[in-house]
Amino acid sequence: MTRLLAWVAAEGSEGWKLEPGAEWRLEVNRAPYPPSEGFNGFGDRHPQCSWFWCWENWRFPITEEAANYEHEALWLTLYREDVCADICP
């Protein structure tokens, strides 16, 4: 018999205002810092975005039992694809 063990590795919740006609994309990544942000926001809970179309970044720390290394976290990155926050093509 195979027994599956499960535990909560990270948890949290966030929200944002939905706007008519907005095109949203949400990504989940496991890393020490937000994707495409370099070391911006290392350890911050809600670092500012600096990448094209990035709208929000949220950090959810991974529990010590589930982490592969120190400061590992789950990152939720919200992109708004109909508005560019920087110089975009």
PDB file of N, CA and C in Angstrom:
ATOM      1  N   MET A   1       0.828  -1.167   0.000  1.00  0.00           N
ATOM      2  CA  MET A   1       0.000   0.000   0.000  1.00  0.00           C
ATOM      3  C   MET A   1       0.888   1.252   0.000  1.00  0.00           C
ATOM      4  N   THR A   2       0.557   2.208  -0.858  1.00  0.00           N
ATOM      5  CA  THR A   2       1.297   3.458  -0.932  1.00  0.00           C
ATOM      6  C   THR A   2       0.603   4.497  -0.071  1.00  0.00           C
ATOM      7  N   ARG A   3       1.371   5.140   0.770  1.00  0.00           N
ATOM      8  CA  ARG A   3       0.814   6.173   1.633  1.00  0.00           C
ATOM      9  C   ARG A   3       1.374   7.526   1.186  1.00  0.00           C
ATOM     10  N   LEU A   4       0.464   8.458   0.937  1.00  0.00           N
ATOM     11  CA  LEU A   4       0.869   9.797   0.533  1.00  0.00           C
ATOM     12  C   LEU A   4       0.881  10.715   1.748  1.00  0.00           C
ATOM     13  N   LEU A   5       1.952  11.443   1.894  1.00  0.00           N
ATOM     14  CA  LEU A   5       2.056  12.420   2.967  1.00  0.00           C
ATOM     15  C   LEU A   5       2.009  13.810   2.351  1.00  0.00           C
ATOM     16  N   ALA A   6       1.266  14.692   2.959  1.00  0.00           N
ATOM     17  CA  ALA A   6       1.163  16.054   2.447  1.00  0.00           C
ATOM     18  C   ALA A   6       1.185  17.038   3.608  1.00  0.00           C
ATOM     19  N   TRP A   7       1.761  18.184   3.378  1.00  0.00           N
ATOM     20  CA  TRP A   7       1.755  19.257   4.361  1.00  0.00           C
ATOM     21  C   TRP A   7       1.744  20.585   3.606  1.00  0.00           C
ATOM     22  N   VAL A   8       1.438  21.628   4.315  1.00  0.00           N
ATOM     23  CA  VAL A   8       1.421  22.964   3.723  1.00  0.00           C
ATOM     24  C   VAL A   8       2.857  23.474   3.670  1.00  0.00           C
ATOM     25  N   ALA A   9       3.322  23.773   2.472  1.00  0.00           N
ATOM     26  CA  ALA A   9       4.686  24.269   2.288  1.00  0.00           C
ATOM     27  C   ALA A   9       4.733  25.796   2.349  1.00  0.00           C
ATOM     28  N   ALA A  10       3.676  26.446   1.891  1.00  0.00           N
ATOM     29  CA  ALA A  10       3.571  27.910   1.922  1.00  0.00           C
ATOM     30  C   ALA A  10       2.097  28.256   1.778  1.00  0.00           C
ATOM     31  N   GLU A  11       1.705  29.368   2.385  1.00  0.00           N
ATOM     32  CA  GLU A  11       0.311  29.773   2.240  1.00  0.00           C
ATOM     33  C   GLU A  11       0.164  31.277   2.402  1.00  0.00           C
ATOM     34  N   GLY A  12      -0.927  31.796   1.870  1.00  0.00           N
ATOM     35  CA  GLY A  12      -1.219  33.213   1.967  1.00  0.00           C
ATOM     36  C   GLY A  12      -2.304  33.574   0.978  1.00  0.00           C
ATOM     37  N   SER A  13      -2.721  34.815   1.001  1.00  0.00           N
ATOM     38  CA  SER A  13      -3.718  35.284   0.041  1.00  0.00           C
ATOM     39  C   SER A  13      -3.455  36.750  -0.274  1.00  0.00           C
ATOM     40  N   GLU A  14      -3.857  37.157  -1.438  1.00  0.00           N
ATOM     41  CA  GLU A  14      -3.721  38.539  -1.894  1.00  0.00           C
ATOM     42  C   GLU A  14      -4.908  38.864  -2.773  1.00  0.00           C
ATOM     43  N   GLY A  15      -5.066  40.113  -3.101  1.00  0.00           N
ATOM     44  CA  GLY A  15      -6.151  40.533  -3.974  1.00  0.00           C
ATOM     45  C   GLY A  15      -5.752  41.750  -4.776  1.00  0.00           C
ATOM     46  N   TRP A  16      -6.490  42.022  -5.819  1.00  0.00           N
ATOM     47  CA  TRP A  16      -6.268  43.206  -6.626  1.00  0.00           C
ATOM     48  C   TRP A  16      -7.592  43.581  -7.277  1.00  0.00           C
ATOM     49  N   LYS A  17      -7.681  44.822  -7.698  1.00  0.00           N
ATOM     50  CA  LYS A  17      -8.900  45.334  -8.305  1.00  0.00           C
ATOM     51  C   LYS A  17      -9.002  44.874  -9.752  1.00  0.00           C
ATOM     52  N   LEU A  18     -10.075  44.170 -10.070  1.00  0.00           N
ATOM     53  CA  LEU A  18     -10.319  43.764 -11.451  1.00  0.00           C
ATOM     54  C   LEU A  18     -10.934  44.940 -12.194  1.00  0.00           C
ATOM     55  N   GLU A  19     -10.407  45.211 -13.363  1.00  0.00           N
ATOM     56  CA  GLU A  19     -10.892  46.323 -14.167  1.00  0.00           C
ATOM     57  C   GLU A  19     -11.428  45.798 -15.488  1.00  0.00           C
ATOM     58  N   PRO A  20     -12.480  46.417 -16.020  1.00  0.00           N
ATOM     59  CA  PRO A  20     -13.050  45.964 -17.300  1.00  0.00           C
ATOM     60  C   PRO A  20     -12.017  46.019 -18.417  1.00  0.00           C
ATOM     61  N   GLY A  21     -11.949  44.974 -19.209  1.00  0.00           N
ATOM     62  CA  GLY A  21     -11.052  44.931 -20.360  1.00  0.00           C
ATOM     63  C   GLY A  21      -9.601  44.627 -20.046  1.00  0.00           C
ATOM     64  N   ALA A  22      -9.259  44.471 -18.773  1.00  0.00           N
ATOM     65  CA  ALA A  22      -7.866  44.181 -18.399  1.00  0.00           C
ATOM     66  C   ALA A  22      -7.528  42.728 -18.724  1.00  0.00           C
ATOM     67  N   GLU A  23      -6.314  42.495 -19.178  1.00  0.00           N
ATOM     68  CA  GLU A  23      -5.825  41.145 -19.479  1.00  0.00           C
ATOM     69  C   GLU A  23      -4.801  40.764 -18.421  1.00  0.00           C
ATOM     70  N   TRP A  24      -5.157  39.843 -17.522  1.00  0.00           N
ATOM     71  CA  TRP A  24      -4.290  39.447 -16.411  1.00  0.00           C
ATOM     72  C   TRP A  24      -3.651  38.092 -16.669  1.00  0.00           C
ATOM     73  N   ARG A  25      -2.441  37.945 -16.197  1.00  0.00           N
ATOM     74  CA  ARG A  25      -1.749  36.643 -16.210  1.00  0.00           C
ATOM     75  C   ARG A  25      -1.069  36.496 -14.855  1.00  0.00           C
ATOM     76  N   LEU A  26      -1.277  35.373 -14.202  1.00  0.00           N
ATOM     77  CA  LEU A  26      -0.711  35.125 -12.882  1.00  0.00           C
ATOM     78  C   LEU A  26       0.264  33.959 -12.982  1.00  0.00           C
ATOM     79  N   GLU A  27       1.489  34.160 -12.491  1.00  0.00           N
ATOM     80  CA  GLU A  27       2.513  33.110 -12.499  1.00  0.00           C
ATOM     81  C   GLU A  27       2.894  32.759 -11.067  1.00  0.00           C
ATOM     82  N   VAL A  28       3.181  31.492 -10.853  1.00  0.00           N
ATOM     83  CA  VAL A  28       3.669  31.012  -9.555  1.00  0.00           C
ATOM     84  C   VAL A  28       5.059  30.440  -9.784  1.00  0.00           C
ATOM     85  N   ASN A  29       6.037  30.909  -9.000  1.00  0.00           N
ATOM     86  CA  ASN A  29       7.409  30.431  -9.112  1.00  0.00           C
ATOM     87  C   ASN A  29       7.965  30.130  -7.731  1.00  0.00           C
ATOM     88  N   ARG A  30       8.898  29.211  -7.666  1.00  0.00           N
ATOM     89  CA  ARG A  30       9.578  28.848  -6.415  1.00  0.00           C
ATOM     90  C   ARG A  30      11.030  29.273  -6.542  1.00  0.00           C
ATOM     91  N   ALA A  31      11.409  30.304  -5.771  1.00  0.00           N
ATOM     92  CA  ALA A  31      12.749  30.888  -5.895  1.00  0.00           C
ATOM     93  C   ALA A  31      13.030  31.789  -4.690  1.00  0.00           C
ATOM     94  N   PRO A  32      14.265  32.253  -4.526  1.00  0.00           N
ATOM     95  CA  PRO A  32      14.574  33.155  -3.419  1.00  0.00           C
ATOM     96  C   PRO A  32      14.169  34.606  -3.703  1.00  0.00           C
ATOM     97  N   TYR A  33      13.919  34.955  -4.966  1.00  0.00           N
ATOM     98  CA  TYR A  33      13.540  36.306  -5.355  1.00  0.00           C
ATOM     99  C   TYR A  33      12.592  36.221  -6.547  1.00  0.00           C
ATOM    100  N   PRO A  34      11.854  37.298  -6.845  1.00  0.00           N
ATOM    101  CA  PRO A  34      10.866  37.241  -7.923  1.00  0.00           C
ATOM    102  C   PRO A  34      11.502  36.997  -9.286  1.00  0.00           C
ATOM    103  N   PRO A  35      10.835  36.259 -10.166  1.00  0.00           N
ATOM    104  CA  PRO A  35      11.379  36.007 -11.498  1.00  0.00           C
ATOM    105  C   PRO A  35      11.518  37.303 -12.292  1.00  0.00           C
ATOM    106  N   SER A  36      12.542  37.380 -13.114  1.00  0.00           N
ATOM    107  CA  SER A  36      12.815  38.527 -13.990  1.00  0.00           C
ATOM    108  C   SER A  36      13.086  39.811 -13.229  1.00  0.00           C
ATOM    109  N   GLU A  37      13.297  39.739 -11.926  1.00  0.00           N
ATOM    110  CA  GLU A  37      13.521  40.942 -11.128  1.00  0.00           C
ATOM    111  C   GLU A  37      14.945  40.998 -10.577  1.00  0.00           C
ATOM    112  N   GLY A  38      15.792  40.016 -10.932  1.00  0.00           N
ATOM    113  CA  GLY A  38      17.135  39.982 -10.368  1.00  0.00           C
ATOM    114  C   GLY A  38      17.045  39.833  -8.858  1.00  0.00           C
ATOM    115  N   PHE A  39      17.849  40.578  -8.134  1.00  0.00           N
ATOM    116  CA  PHE A  39      17.811  40.487  -6.675  1.00  0.00           C
ATOM    117  C   PHE A  39      16.873  41.523  -6.067  1.00  0.00           C
ATOM    118  N   ASN A  40      16.105  42.208  -6.898  1.00  0.00           N
ATOM    119  CA  ASN A  40      15.120  43.164  -6.400  1.00  0.00           C
ATOM    120  C   ASN A  40      14.110  42.414  -5.528  1.00  0.00           C
ATOM    121  N   GLY A  41      13.926  42.875  -4.327  1.00  0.00           N
ATOM    122  CA  GLY A  41      12.914  42.285  -3.464  1.00  0.00           C
ATOM    123  C   GLY A  41      13.366  41.078  -2.687  1.00  0.00           C
ATOM    124  N   PHE A  42      14.664  40.785  -2.667  1.00  0.00           N
ATOM    125  CA  PHE A  42      15.140  39.617  -1.934  1.00  0.00           C
ATOM    126  C   PHE A  42      14.690  39.719  -0.478  1.00  0.00           C
ATOM    127  N   GLY A  43      13.819  38.835  -0.066  1.00  0.00           N
ATOM    128  CA  GLY A  43      13.323  38.817   1.302  1.00  0.00           C
ATOM    129  C   GLY A  43      12.139  39.739   1.570  1.00  0.00           C
ATOM    130  N   ASP A  44      11.811  40.650   0.648  1.00  0.00           N
ATOM    131  CA  ASP A  44      10.657  41.528   0.833  1.00  0.00           C
ATOM    132  C   ASP A  44       9.366  40.758   0.615  1.00  0.00           C
ATOM    133  N   ARG A  45       8.334  41.143   1.311  1.00  0.00           N
ATOM    134  CA  ARG A  45       7.028  40.492   1.195  1.00  0.00           C
ATOM    135  C   ARG A  45       6.278  40.926  -0.063  1.00  0.00           C
ATOM    136  N   HIS A  46       6.443  42.179  -0.445  1.00  0.00           N
ATOM    137  CA  HIS A  46       5.680  42.734  -1.567  1.00  0.00           C
ATOM    138  C   HIS A  46       6.557  43.736  -2.332  1.00  0.00           C
ATOM    139  N   PRO A  47       7.625  43.236  -3.000  1.00  0.00           N
ATOM    140  CA  PRO A  47       8.522  44.160  -3.701  1.00  0.00           C
ATOM    141  C   PRO A  47       7.876  44.767  -4.944  1.00  0.00           C
ATOM    142  N   GLN A  48       8.345  45.926  -5.286  1.00  0.00           N
ATOM    143  CA  GLN A  48       7.860  46.621  -6.462  1.00  0.00           C
ATOM    144  C   GLN A  48       8.329  45.906  -7.726  1.00  0.00           C
ATOM    145  N   CYS A  49       7.514  45.935  -8.767  1.00  0.00           N
ATOM    146  CA  CYS A  49       7.872  45.349 -10.062  1.00  0.00           C
ATOM    147  C   CYS A  49       8.827  46.257 -10.817  1.00  0.00           C
ATOM    148  N   SER A  50       9.697  45.635 -11.614  1.00  0.00           N
ATOM    149  CA  SER A  50      10.570  46.416 -12.487  1.00  0.00           C
ATOM    150  C   SER A  50      10.660  45.791 -13.875  1.00  0.00           C
ATOM    151  N   TRP A  51       9.785  44.838 -14.181  1.00  0.00           N
ATOM    152  CA  TRP A  51       9.827  44.139 -15.456  1.00  0.00           C
ATOM    153  C   TRP A  51       8.604  44.488 -16.293  1.00  0.00           C
ATOM    154  N   PHE A  52       8.712  44.351 -17.613  1.00  0.00           N
ATOM    155  CA  PHE A  52       7.611  44.665 -18.527  1.00  0.00           C
ATOM    156  C   PHE A  52       6.315  43.976 -18.112  1.00  0.00           C
ATOM    157  N   TRP A  53       5.243  44.702 -18.092  1.00  0.00           N
ATOM    158  CA  TRP A  53       3.880  44.229 -17.816  1.00  0.00           C
ATOM    159  C   TRP A  53       3.661  43.712 -16.394  1.00  0.00           C
ATOM    160  N   CYS A  54       4.704  43.695 -15.580  1.00  0.00           N
ATOM    161  CA  CYS A  54       4.545  43.235 -14.198  1.00  0.00           C
ATOM    162  C   CYS A  54       3.696  44.249 -13.437  1.00  0.00           C
ATOM    163  N   TRP A  55       2.690  43.769 -12.749  1.00  0.00           N
ATOM    164  CA  TRP A  55       1.771  44.630 -12.008  1.00  0.00           C
ATOM    165  C   TRP A  55       2.008  44.532 -10.506  1.00  0.00           C
ATOM    166  N   GLU A  56       2.199  43.299  -9.992  1.00  0.00           N
ATOM    167  CA  GLU A  56       2.410  43.067  -8.554  1.00  0.00           C
ATOM    168  C   GLU A  56       3.275  41.825  -8.350  1.00  0.00           C
ATOM    169  N   ASN A  57       4.038  41.803  -7.266  1.00  0.00           N
ATOM    170  CA  ASN A  57       4.793  40.632  -6.809  1.00  0.00           C
ATOM    171  C   ASN A  57       4.420  40.378  -5.351  1.00  0.00           C
ATOM    172  N   TRP A  58       4.209  39.118  -5.008  1.00  0.00           N
ATOM    173  CA  TRP A  58       3.947  38.760  -3.614  1.00  0.00           C
ATOM    174  C   TRP A  58       4.815  37.564  -3.234  1.00  0.00           C
ATOM    175  N   ARG A  59       5.374  37.617  -2.054  1.00  0.00           N
ATOM    176  CA  ARG A  59       6.250  36.549  -1.554  1.00  0.00           C
ATOM    177  C   ARG A  59       5.550  35.784  -0.434  1.00  0.00           C
ATOM    178  N   PHE A  60       5.575  34.447  -0.539  1.00  0.00           N
ATOM    179  CA  PHE A  60       5.047  33.567   0.487  1.00  0.00           C
ATOM    180  C   PHE A  60       6.172  32.620   0.905  1.00  0.00           C
ATOM    181  N   PRO A  61       6.755  32.813   2.085  1.00  0.00           N
ATOM    182  CA  PRO A  61       7.881  31.983   2.521  1.00  0.00           C
ATOM    183  C   PRO A  61       7.513  30.498   2.564  1.00  0.00           C
ATOM    184  N   ILE A  62       8.452  29.672   2.164  1.00  0.00           N
ATOM    185  CA  ILE A  62       8.267  28.212   2.242  1.00  0.00           C
ATOM    186  C   ILE A  62       8.728  27.765   3.621  1.00  0.00           C
ATOM    187  N   THR A  63       7.958  26.887   4.230  1.00  0.00           N
ATOM    188  CA  THR A  63       8.304  26.415   5.577  1.00  0.00           C
ATOM    189  C   THR A  63       9.669  25.736   5.583  1.00  0.00           C
ATOM    190  N   GLU A  64      10.297  25.745   6.730  1.00  0.00           N
ATOM    191  CA  GLU A  64      11.634  25.162   6.875  1.00  0.00           C
ATOM    192  C   GLU A  64      11.658  23.688   6.461  1.00  0.00           C
ATOM    193  N   GLU A  65      10.601  22.948   6.791  1.00  0.00           N
ATOM    194  CA  GLU A  65      10.544  21.510   6.452  1.00  0.00           C
ATOM    195  C   GLU A  65      10.487  21.268   4.948  1.00  0.00           C
ATOM    196  N   ALA A  66       9.906  22.196   4.194  1.00  0.00           N
ATOM    197  CA  ALA A  66       9.725  22.004   2.758  1.00  0.00           C
ATOM    198  C   ALA A  66      10.763  22.730   1.905  1.00  0.00           C
ATOM    199  N   ALA A  67      11.507  23.647   2.497  1.00  0.00           N
ATOM    200  CA  ALA A  67      12.472  24.456   1.734  1.00  0.00           C
ATOM    201  C   ALA A  67      13.686  23.637   1.318  1.00  0.00           C
ATOM    202  N   ASN A  68      14.182  23.917   0.121  1.00  0.00           N
ATOM    203  CA  ASN A  68      15.403  23.295  -0.384  1.00  0.00           C
ATOM    204  C   ASN A  68      16.640  24.084   0.037  1.00  0.00           C
ATOM    205  N   TYR A  69      16.456  25.371   0.348  1.00  0.00           N
ATOM    206  CA  TYR A  69      17.553  26.240   0.755  1.00  0.00           C
ATOM    207  C   TYR A  69      16.976  27.431   1.505  1.00  0.00           C
ATOM    208  N   GLU A  70      17.835  28.172   2.172  1.00  0.00           N
ATOM    209  CA  GLU A  70      17.419  29.323   2.970  1.00  0.00           C
ATOM    210  C   GLU A  70      16.794  30.418   2.090  1.00  0.00           C
ATOM    211  N   HIS A  71      15.766  31.049   2.572  1.00  0.00           N
ATOM    212  CA  HIS A  71      15.046  32.153   1.914  1.00  0.00           C
ATOM    213  C   HIS A  71      14.219  31.717   0.708  1.00  0.00           C
ATOM    214  N   GLU A  72      14.026  30.432   0.506  1.00  0.00           N
ATOM    215  CA  GLU A  72      13.194  29.980  -0.612  1.00  0.00           C
ATOM    216  C   GLU A  72      11.746  30.385  -0.364  1.00  0.00           C
ATOM    217  N   ALA A  73      11.050  30.774  -1.422  1.00  0.00           N
ATOM    218  CA  ALA A  73       9.669  31.233  -1.292  1.00  0.00           C
ATOM    219  C   ALA A  73       8.870  30.897  -2.540  1.00  0.00           C
ATOM    220  N   LEU A  74       7.553  30.929  -2.402  1.00  0.00           N
ATOM    221  CA  LEU A  74       6.673  30.893  -3.563  1.00  0.00           C
ATOM    222  C   LEU A  74       6.377  32.340  -3.920  1.00  0.00           C
ATOM    223  N   TRP A  75       6.510  32.662  -5.185  1.00  0.00           N
ATOM    224  CA  TRP A  75       6.246  34.010  -5.676  1.00  0.00           C
ATOM    225  C   TRP A  75       5.022  33.998  -6.568  1.00  0.00           C
ATOM    226  N   LEU A  76       4.089  34.874  -6.284  1.00  0.00           N
ATOM    227  CA  LEU A  76       2.969  35.129  -7.183  1.00  0.00           C
ATOM    228  C   LEU A  76       3.312  36.417  -7.909  1.00  0.00           C
ATOM    229  N   THR A  77       3.352  36.365  -9.218  1.00  0.00           N
ATOM    230  CA  THR A  77       3.628  37.539 -10.023  1.00  0.00           C
ATOM    231  C   THR A  77       2.438  37.765 -10.942  1.00  0.00           C
ATOM    232  N   LEU A  78       1.856  38.932 -10.816  1.00  0.00           N
ATOM    233  CA  LEU A  78       0.685  39.305 -11.603  1.00  0.00           C
ATOM    234  C   LEU A  78       1.114  40.239 -12.721  1.00  0.00           C
ATOM    235  N   TYR A  79       0.764  39.863 -13.943  1.00  0.00           N
ATOM    236  CA  TYR A  79       1.067  40.679 -15.113  1.00  0.00           C
ATOM    237  C   TYR A  79      -0.229  41.240 -15.678  1.00  0.00           C
ATOM    238  N   ARG A  80      -0.190  42.500 -16.041  1.00  0.00           N
ATOM    239  CA  ARG A  80      -1.314  43.113 -16.750  1.00  0.00           C
ATOM    240  C   ARG A  80      -0.834  43.364 -18.158  1.00  0.00           C
ATOM    241  N   GLU A  81      -1.303  42.542 -19.081  1.00  0.00           N
ATOM    242  CA  GLU A  81      -0.753  42.512 -20.436  1.00  0.00           C
ATOM    243  C   GLU A  81      -1.266  43.608 -21.339  1.00  0.00           C
ATOM    244  N   ASP A  82      -2.276  44.360 -20.915  1.00  0.00           N
ATOM    245  CA  ASP A  82      -2.791  45.433 -21.758  1.00  0.00           C
ATOM    246  C   ASP A  82      -2.191  46.791 -21.402  1.00  0.00           C
ATOM    247  N   VAL A  83      -1.348  46.839 -20.345  1.00  0.00           N
ATOM    248  CA  VAL A  83      -0.699  48.076 -19.923  1.00  0.00           C
ATOM    249  C   VAL A  83       0.770  47.772 -19.674  1.00  0.00           C
ATOM    250  N   CYS A  84       1.642  48.590 -20.220  1.00  0.00           N
ATOM    251  CA  CYS A  84       3.077  48.394 -20.020  1.00  0.00           C
ATOM    252  C   CYS A  84       3.579  49.384 -18.989  1.00  0.00           C
ATOM    253  N   ALA A  85       4.325  48.900 -17.987  1.00  0.00           N
ATOM    254  CA  ALA A  85       4.821  49.752 -16.915  1.00  0.00           C
ATOM    255  C   ALA A  85       6.193  50.337 -17.229  1.00  0.00           C
ATOM    256  N   ASP A  86       6.757  50.048 -18.377  1.00  0.00           N
ATOM    257  CA  ASP A  86       8.089  50.519 -18.747  1.00  0.00           C
ATOM    258  C   ASP A  86       8.102  50.800 -20.244  1.00  0.00           C
ATOM    259  N   ILE A  87       9.266  50.957 -20.835  1.00  0.00           N
ATOM    260  CA  ILE A  87       9.371  51.141 -22.288  1.00  0.00           C
ATOM    261  C   ILE A  87       9.154  49.780 -22.924  1.00  0.00           C
ATOM    262  N   CYS A  88       8.077  49.636 -23.638  1.00  0.00           N
ATOM    263  CA  CYS A  88       7.716  48.332 -24.212  1.00  0.00           C
ATOM    264  C   CYS A  88       7.611  48.414 -25.726  1.00  0.00           C
ATOM    265  N   PRO A  89       7.776  47.254 -26.369  1.00  0.00           N
ATOM    266  CA  PRO A  89       7.693  47.229 -27.838  1.00  0.00           C
ATOM    267  C   PRO A  89       6.302  47.560 -28.337  1.00  0.00           C
TER     268      PRO A  89
END
